[in-house]
Structure formats: structure tokens, C-alpha cells
Amino acid sequence: MQKDELIIKDILEGAKRLFSRHGLKKTTMEEIADAAGKGKSTLYYYFPSKNEIFEAVVEDEMKNLIQKVRVAINKETTAKQKMKAFLGTNLSSILEYHNLNMVVKEEIHNGLKKMLQIKQKYDQTQIDMMKEILKCGVQSGEFRELPEEMIEKCSFASIAAFRGLNSPLSVTMCDFKSEQYFDILVDTIVDGIGSQKKK
């Protein structure tokens, strides 16, 4: 890693800890500089504003998550296992970065346009990964032949359903454990698009 990359990494790691604890509004540039072990002038050299640091933190976390999901998917052999790896890795990352996720949601609601663009890019990447999994299942014969339009819609619906498991209905909040519902979700999807051949 080059010097600039190492400095940026330190800044983002320090900022992430602060944003997760205090949120964007209550975190100052001075605190970020201290947490990163850098001077304020160094901080401003790489990031002209706190919002730019926050955007970089969010983008970095999303890239890390996509990489983790890709590794988990590639370890599995069947489309069904790939779906479970996809959902499970996403869930563990959401739990790991729960506080940062809450801050991101709050900032999106507060109208940060850039945050919305980052989220849209991330959502599209998630849909594209699900499309890959579905196409892999069709190719291997695990799923029946599906037209491109159906793969597109099913990918969107799968991601939307997964997101729903992470934002459950208020009536179920008291005892809801989303990971317990992953197998049900994957089985439902696979039963719906599975190959007609009985194994």
C-alpha cells in the first residue's frame, strides 16, 4: 500500500469508529484527526469536509461488504448454497455495522444526495449479484429456464425480500430473528423457480 492509501485508510478507520458512536453531526473534524492520529491539516489535504469523509467511509464499507459476499458466494457450488451465502454474509455485515447503518439511514433521511447515490449503486450491485446466482442455477439445471425479464424481476424481488427481513413488521419485532427466516426465503425462491426434475 502506498503512503497516501495508508493515510486515507487511517482516516477512514478513525472516522468510522466516531460516526458509529456519535453520528455525523456530533463528530468534528478535530476528533477525526485525533482518532486517525493525524493533524487537521493532513485531514483537510485529503478530505475538504466532514461529509466527504462520511461518504468515503460509507463507500469503503460497501466495497468491503461486496468483497465479503463475493468470496462467500464463490466458495459454494450450488445456486441454493450461493443464495444462502449471499444472505448470511449480508446479515452478518449488517449486524457488525449496525450503528454505522443507522447513521447512514439517518443521513439519507436528512437529504444527503450523495448518500442516496451510493446506496443506489450498492443496491444495483446486490441485484446484479443475485442475477448471477440465478443464471448459475439455470445453467447448472438447478433452476428451470427463465427469460431474462424473469431473472431481472426475481433478483429485484429477492433483494427486496431480504431487505424486508432486516426491517421486519413492527408486530413481530419482539421475537423476530431474521437469520431464522433465511432458509424459508431461499426455499421459497428455489421452489418457485426450481427445475421440474425431481432429484
PDB file of C-alpha atoms in Angstrom:
ATOM      1  CA  MET A   1       0.000   0.000   0.000  1.00  0.00           C
ATOM      2  CA  GLN A   2       1.298   3.479  -0.857  1.00  0.00           C
ATOM      3  CA  LYS A   3       1.705   6.237   1.723  1.00  0.00           C
ATOM      4  CA  ASP A   4      -1.421   8.131   0.588  1.00  0.00           C
ATOM      5  CA  GLU A   5      -3.505   4.954   0.740  1.00  0.00           C
ATOM      6  CA  LEU A   6      -2.282   4.195   4.269  1.00  0.00           C
ATOM      7  CA  ILE A   7      -3.101   7.722   5.452  1.00  0.00           C
ATOM      8  CA  ILE A   8      -6.584   7.559   3.912  1.00  0.00           C
ATOM      9  CA  LYS A   9      -7.127   4.110   5.488  1.00  0.00           C
ATOM     10  CA  ASP A  10      -6.207   5.510   8.939  1.00  0.00           C
ATOM     11  CA  ILE A  11      -8.549   8.471   8.460  1.00  0.00           C
ATOM     12  CA  LEU A  12     -11.465   6.301   7.363  1.00  0.00           C
ATOM     13  CA  GLU A  13     -10.982   3.788  10.189  1.00  0.00           C
ATOM     14  CA  GLY A  14     -10.863   6.559  12.804  1.00  0.00           C
ATOM     15  CA  ALA A  15     -13.855   8.320  11.272  1.00  0.00           C
ATOM     16  CA  LYS A  16     -15.869   5.081  11.079  1.00  0.00           C
ATOM     17  CA  ARG A  17     -15.436   4.471  14.804  1.00  0.00           C
ATOM     18  CA  LEU A  18     -16.568   8.016  15.601  1.00  0.00           C
ATOM     19  CA  PHE A  19     -19.511   8.046  13.169  1.00  0.00           C
ATOM     20  CA  SER A  20     -20.697   4.691  14.543  1.00  0.00           C
ATOM     21  CA  ARG A  21     -20.573   6.025  18.113  1.00  0.00           C
ATOM     22  CA  HIS A  22     -21.682   9.642  17.733  1.00  0.00           C
ATOM     23  CA  GLY A  23     -23.226  10.037  14.280  1.00  0.00           C
ATOM     24  CA  LEU A  24     -22.204  12.507  11.589  1.00  0.00           C
ATOM     25  CA  LYS A  25     -23.488  15.706  13.175  1.00  0.00           C
ATOM     26  CA  LYS A  26     -21.799  15.261  16.547  1.00  0.00           C
ATOM     27  CA  THR A  27     -18.426  14.207  15.120  1.00  0.00           C
ATOM     28  CA  THR A  28     -15.925  17.008  14.435  1.00  0.00           C
ATOM     29  CA  MET A  29     -13.006  17.173  12.032  1.00  0.00           C
ATOM     30  CA  GLU A  30     -10.706  17.635  15.025  1.00  0.00           C
ATOM     31  CA  GLU A  31     -11.976  14.395  16.601  1.00  0.00           C
ATOM     32  CA  ILE A  32     -11.477  12.543  13.309  1.00  0.00           C
ATOM     33  CA  ALA A  33      -7.901  13.858  13.058  1.00  0.00           C
ATOM     34  CA  ASP A  34      -7.207  12.702  16.646  1.00  0.00           C
ATOM     35  CA  ALA A  35      -8.786   9.275  16.070  1.00  0.00           C
ATOM     36  CA  ALA A  36      -6.698   8.820  12.910  1.00  0.00           C
ATOM     37  CA  GLY A  37      -3.528  10.047  14.631  1.00  0.00           C
ATOM     38  CA  LYS A  38      -3.137  12.814  12.047  1.00  0.00           C
ATOM     39  CA  GLY A  39      -3.012  16.595  12.098  1.00  0.00           C
ATOM     40  CA  LYS A  40      -6.026  18.602  10.940  1.00  0.00           C
ATOM     41  CA  SER A  41      -4.034  19.951   8.002  1.00  0.00           C
ATOM     42  CA  THR A  42      -3.413  16.370   6.809  1.00  0.00           C
ATOM     43  CA  LEU A  43      -7.105  15.620   7.170  1.00  0.00           C
ATOM     44  CA  TYR A  44      -8.109  18.670   5.093  1.00  0.00           C
ATOM     45  CA  TYR A  45      -5.490  17.805   2.482  1.00  0.00           C
ATOM     46  CA  TYR A  46      -7.273  14.519   1.729  1.00  0.00           C
ATOM     47  CA  PHE A  47     -10.859  15.471   2.577  1.00  0.00           C
ATOM     48  CA  PRO A  48     -12.110  19.064   2.309  1.00  0.00           C
ATOM     49  CA  SER A  49     -15.164  18.367   4.500  1.00  0.00           C
ATOM     50  CA  LYS A  50     -16.649  16.014   7.070  1.00  0.00           C
ATOM     51  CA  ASN A  51     -19.375  14.999   4.602  1.00  0.00           C
ATOM     52  CA  GLU A  52     -16.731  13.843   2.129  1.00  0.00           C
ATOM     53  CA  ILE A  53     -15.118  11.717   4.838  1.00  0.00           C
ATOM     54  CA  PHE A  54     -18.505  10.224   5.697  1.00  0.00           C
ATOM     55  CA  GLU A  55     -19.219   9.434   2.042  1.00  0.00           C
ATOM     56  CA  ALA A  56     -15.789   7.787   1.733  1.00  0.00           C
ATOM     57  CA  VAL A  57     -16.429   5.706   4.898  1.00  0.00           C
ATOM     58  CA  VAL A  58     -19.794   4.504   3.569  1.00  0.00           C
ATOM     59  CA  GLU A  59     -18.389   3.718   0.123  1.00  0.00           C
ATOM     60  CA  ASP A  60     -15.448   1.847   1.678  1.00  0.00           C
ATOM     61  CA  GLU A  61     -17.755  -0.256   3.871  1.00  0.00           C
ATOM     62  CA  MET A  62     -19.979  -1.104   0.915  1.00  0.00           C
ATOM     63  CA  LYS A  63     -16.954  -2.178  -1.137  1.00  0.00           C
ATOM     64  CA  ASN A  64     -15.777  -4.350   1.767  1.00  0.00           C
ATOM     65  CA  LEU A  65     -19.219  -5.943   2.060  1.00  0.00           C
ATOM     66  CA  ILE A  66     -19.438  -6.669  -1.674  1.00  0.00           C
ATOM     67  CA  GLN A  67     -15.988  -8.291  -1.498  1.00  0.00           C
ATOM     68  CA  LYS A  68     -17.015 -10.453   1.506  1.00  0.00           C
ATOM     69  CA  VAL A  69     -20.225 -11.513  -0.251  1.00  0.00           C
ATOM     70  CA  ARG A  70     -18.327 -12.347  -3.449  1.00  0.00           C
ATOM     71  CA  VAL A  71     -15.845 -14.547  -1.533  1.00  0.00           C
ATOM     72  CA  ALA A  72     -18.696 -16.334   0.300  1.00  0.00           C
ATOM     73  CA  ILE A  73     -20.625 -16.950  -2.944  1.00  0.00           C
ATOM     74  CA  ASN A  74     -17.571 -18.250  -4.785  1.00  0.00           C
ATOM     75  CA  LYS A  75     -16.913 -20.860  -2.074  1.00  0.00           C
ATOM     76  CA  GLU A  76     -20.284 -22.539  -2.723  1.00  0.00           C
ATOM     77  CA  THR A  77     -21.149 -24.901  -5.569  1.00  0.00           C
ATOM     78  CA  THR A  78     -24.945 -24.853  -5.957  1.00  0.00           C
ATOM     79  CA  ALA A  79     -27.140 -21.832  -6.642  1.00  0.00           C
ATOM     80  CA  LYS A  80     -29.140 -22.559  -3.471  1.00  0.00           C
ATOM     81  CA  GLN A  81     -25.974 -22.579  -1.342  1.00  0.00           C
ATOM     82  CA  LYS A  82     -24.838 -19.379  -3.073  1.00  0.00           C
ATOM     83  CA  MET A  83     -28.132 -17.697  -2.159  1.00  0.00           C
ATOM     84  CA  LYS A  84     -27.739 -18.721   1.475  1.00  0.00           C
ATOM     85  CA  ALA A  85     -24.132 -17.484   1.496  1.00  0.00           C
ATOM     86  CA  PHE A  86     -25.276 -14.210  -0.064  1.00  0.00           C
ATOM     87  CA  LEU A  87     -27.978 -13.647   2.547  1.00  0.00           C
ATOM     88  CA  GLY A  88     -25.912 -14.878   5.501  1.00  0.00           C
ATOM     89  CA  THR A  89     -22.904 -12.694   4.690  1.00  0.00           C
ATOM     90  CA  ASN A  90     -25.117  -9.665   4.203  1.00  0.00           C
ATOM     91  CA  LEU A  91     -26.789 -10.279   7.558  1.00  0.00           C
ATOM     92  CA  SER A  92     -23.543 -10.714   9.484  1.00  0.00           C
ATOM     93  CA  SER A  93     -22.228  -7.482   7.972  1.00  0.00           C
ATOM     94  CA  ILE A  94     -25.428  -5.607   8.810  1.00  0.00           C
ATOM     95  CA  LEU A  95     -25.163  -6.801  12.409  1.00  0.00           C
ATOM     96  CA  GLU A  96     -21.455  -5.921  12.529  1.00  0.00           C
ATOM     97  CA  TYR A  97     -22.038  -2.409  11.203  1.00  0.00           C
ATOM     98  CA  HIS A  98     -25.450  -1.815  12.790  1.00  0.00           C
ATOM     99  CA  ASN A  99     -24.564   1.595  14.253  1.00  0.00           C
ATOM    100  CA  LEU A 100     -22.997   2.845  11.036  1.00  0.00           C
ATOM    101  CA  ASN A 101     -26.046   1.612   9.093  1.00  0.00           C
ATOM    102  CA  MET A 102     -28.295   3.624  11.395  1.00  0.00           C
ATOM    103  CA  VAL A 103     -26.190   6.742  10.788  1.00  0.00           C
ATOM    104  CA  VAL A 104     -26.349   6.182   7.016  1.00  0.00           C
ATOM    105  CA  LYS A 105     -30.148   5.827   7.138  1.00  0.00           C
ATOM    106  CA  GLU A 106     -30.405   8.976   9.221  1.00  0.00           C
ATOM    107  CA  GLU A 107     -28.235  10.921   6.752  1.00  0.00           C
ATOM    108  CA  ILE A 108     -30.246   9.659   3.770  1.00  0.00           C
ATOM    109  CA  HIS A 109     -33.411  10.874   5.519  1.00  0.00           C
ATOM    110  CA  ASN A 110     -31.701  14.186   6.163  1.00  0.00           C
ATOM    111  CA  GLY A 111     -31.300  14.634   2.414  1.00  0.00           C
ATOM    112  CA  LEU A 112     -27.673  13.868   1.633  1.00  0.00           C
ATOM    113  CA  LYS A 113     -27.963  13.336  -2.107  1.00  0.00           C
ATOM    114  CA  LYS A 114     -24.552  11.645  -2.383  1.00  0.00           C
ATOM    115  CA  MET A 115     -25.554   9.054   0.235  1.00  0.00           C
ATOM    116  CA  LEU A 116     -28.582   8.141  -1.835  1.00  0.00           C
ATOM    117  CA  GLN A 117     -26.404   7.750  -4.944  1.00  0.00           C
ATOM    118  CA  ILE A 118     -24.002   5.475  -3.047  1.00  0.00           C
ATOM    119  CA  LYS A 119     -26.926   3.399  -1.738  1.00  0.00           C
ATOM    120  CA  GLN A 120     -28.448   3.092  -5.224  1.00  0.00           C
ATOM    121  CA  LYS A 121     -25.112   1.893  -6.607  1.00  0.00           C
ATOM    122  CA  TYR A 122     -24.837  -0.638  -3.773  1.00  0.00           C
ATOM    123  CA  ASP A 123     -28.424  -1.846  -4.310  1.00  0.00           C
ATOM    124  CA  GLN A 124     -27.776  -2.350  -8.029  1.00  0.00           C
ATOM    125  CA  THR A 125     -24.621  -4.341  -7.243  1.00  0.00           C
ATOM    126  CA  GLN A 126     -26.639  -6.573  -4.897  1.00  0.00           C
ATOM    127  CA  ILE A 127     -29.295  -7.145  -7.592  1.00  0.00           C
ATOM    128  CA  ASP A 128     -26.593  -7.936 -10.164  1.00  0.00           C
ATOM    129  CA  MET A 129     -25.025 -10.493  -7.815  1.00  0.00           C
ATOM    130  CA  MET A 130     -28.398 -12.187  -7.312  1.00  0.00           C
ATOM    131  CA  LYS A 131     -28.863 -12.268 -11.105  1.00  0.00           C
ATOM    132  CA  GLU A 132     -25.516 -14.070 -11.398  1.00  0.00           C
ATOM    133  CA  ILE A 133     -26.656 -16.649  -8.848  1.00  0.00           C
ATOM    134  CA  LEU A 134     -29.958 -17.236 -10.673  1.00  0.00           C
ATOM    135  CA  LYS A 135     -28.217 -17.560 -14.054  1.00  0.00           C
ATOM    136  CA  CYS A 136     -25.744 -20.021 -12.494  1.00  0.00           C
ATOM    137  CA  GLY A 137     -28.722 -22.087 -11.250  1.00  0.00           C
ATOM    138  CA  VAL A 138     -30.340 -22.076 -14.708  1.00  0.00           C
ATOM    139  CA  GLN A 139     -27.047 -23.076 -16.336  1.00  0.00           C
ATOM    140  CA  SER A 140     -26.484 -25.978 -13.923  1.00  0.00           C
ATOM    141  CA  GLY A 141     -30.075 -27.213 -14.321  1.00  0.00           C
ATOM    142  CA  GLU A 142     -30.851 -26.493 -10.676  1.00  0.00           C
ATOM    143  CA  PHE A 143     -33.431 -23.910 -11.818  1.00  0.00           C
ATOM    144  CA  ARG A 144     -35.746 -24.117 -14.794  1.00  0.00           C
ATOM    145  CA  GLU A 145     -35.124 -21.959 -17.874  1.00  0.00           C
ATOM    146  CA  LEU A 146     -36.024 -18.372 -17.049  1.00  0.00           C
ATOM    147  CA  PRO A 147     -36.360 -15.492 -19.500  1.00  0.00           C
ATOM    148  CA  GLU A 148     -34.072 -12.511 -18.844  1.00  0.00           C
ATOM    149  CA  GLU A 149     -37.029 -10.387 -17.716  1.00  0.00           C
ATOM    150  CA  MET A 150     -37.987 -13.001 -15.086  1.00  0.00           C
ATOM    151  CA  ILE A 151     -34.389 -13.194 -13.812  1.00  0.00           C
ATOM    152  CA  GLU A 152     -34.374  -9.399 -13.506  1.00  0.00           C
ATOM    153  CA  LYS A 153     -37.672  -9.323 -11.609  1.00  0.00           C
ATOM    154  CA  CYS A 154     -36.808 -12.303  -9.405  1.00  0.00           C
ATOM    155  CA  SER A 155     -33.453 -10.714  -8.495  1.00  0.00           C
ATOM    156  CA  PHE A 156     -35.157  -7.476  -7.522  1.00  0.00           C
ATOM    157  CA  ALA A 157     -37.834  -9.325  -5.528  1.00  0.00           C
ATOM    158  CA  SER A 158     -35.218 -11.466  -3.732  1.00  0.00           C
ATOM    159  CA  ILE A 159     -33.212  -8.428  -2.619  1.00  0.00           C
ATOM    160  CA  ALA A 160     -36.402  -6.617  -1.589  1.00  0.00           C
ATOM    161  CA  ALA A 161     -37.491  -9.668   0.446  1.00  0.00           C
ATOM    162  CA  PHE A 162     -34.064  -9.868   2.078  1.00  0.00           C
ATOM    163  CA  ARG A 163     -34.236  -6.172   2.979  1.00  0.00           C
ATOM    164  CA  GLY A 164     -37.669  -6.814   4.454  1.00  0.00           C
ATOM    165  CA  LEU A 165     -36.173  -9.417   6.784  1.00  0.00           C
ATOM    166  CA  ASN A 166     -33.832  -6.738   8.083  1.00  0.00           C
ATOM    167  CA  SER A 167     -36.676  -4.240   8.606  1.00  0.00           C
ATOM    168  CA  PRO A 168     -39.417  -6.540   9.905  1.00  0.00           C
ATOM    169  CA  LEU A 169     -43.003  -5.552  10.557  1.00  0.00           C
ATOM    170  CA  SER A 170     -43.450  -3.836  13.903  1.00  0.00           C
ATOM    171  CA  VAL A 171     -45.843  -6.542  15.126  1.00  0.00           C
ATOM    172  CA  THR A 172     -43.042  -9.117  15.040  1.00  0.00           C
ATOM    173  CA  MET A 173     -40.225  -7.015  16.467  1.00  0.00           C
ATOM    174  CA  CYS A 174     -40.294  -8.534  19.963  1.00  0.00           C
ATOM    175  CA  ASP A 175     -39.091 -12.021  18.979  1.00  0.00           C
ATOM    176  CA  PHE A 176     -38.026 -11.598  15.356  1.00  0.00           C
ATOM    177  CA  LYS A 177     -34.687 -13.171  14.376  1.00  0.00           C
ATOM    178  CA  SER A 178     -34.154 -12.589  10.656  1.00  0.00           C
ATOM    179  CA  GLU A 179     -31.499 -15.308  10.264  1.00  0.00           C
ATOM    180  CA  GLN A 180     -34.131 -17.932  11.157  1.00  0.00           C
ATOM    181  CA  TYR A 181     -36.122 -16.917   8.091  1.00  0.00           C
ATOM    182  CA  PHE A 182     -33.314 -17.114   5.509  1.00  0.00           C
ATOM    183  CA  ASP A 183     -33.819 -20.807   4.786  1.00  0.00           C
ATOM    184  CA  ILE A 184     -37.546 -20.224   4.362  1.00  0.00           C
ATOM    185  CA  LEU A 185     -36.884 -17.355   1.942  1.00  0.00           C
ATOM    186  CA  VAL A 186     -34.317 -19.317  -0.086  1.00  0.00           C
ATOM    187  CA  ASP A 187     -36.503 -22.470  -0.138  1.00  0.00           C
ATOM    188  CA  THR A 188     -39.486 -20.417  -1.309  1.00  0.00           C
ATOM    189  CA  ILE A 189     -37.477 -18.827  -4.115  1.00  0.00           C
ATOM    190  CA  VAL A 190     -35.904 -22.142  -5.156  1.00  0.00           C
ATOM    191  CA  ASP A 191     -39.247 -23.993  -5.020  1.00  0.00           C
ATOM    192  CA  GLY A 192     -40.731 -21.323  -7.258  1.00  0.00           C
ATOM    193  CA  ILE A 193     -38.013 -21.384  -9.915  1.00  0.00           C
ATOM    194  CA  GLY A 194     -36.505 -24.822  -9.329  1.00  0.00           C
ATOM    195  CA  SER A 195     -36.045 -27.389 -12.033  1.00  0.00           C
ATOM    196  CA  GLN A 196     -39.081 -29.568 -12.741  1.00  0.00           C
ATOM    197  CA  LYS A 197     -36.855 -32.641 -12.473  1.00  0.00           C
ATOM    198  CA  LYS A 198     -37.199 -34.321  -9.082  1.00  0.00           C
ATOM    199  CA  LYS A 199     -33.892 -35.310  -7.530  1.00  0.00           C
TER     200      LYS A 199
END
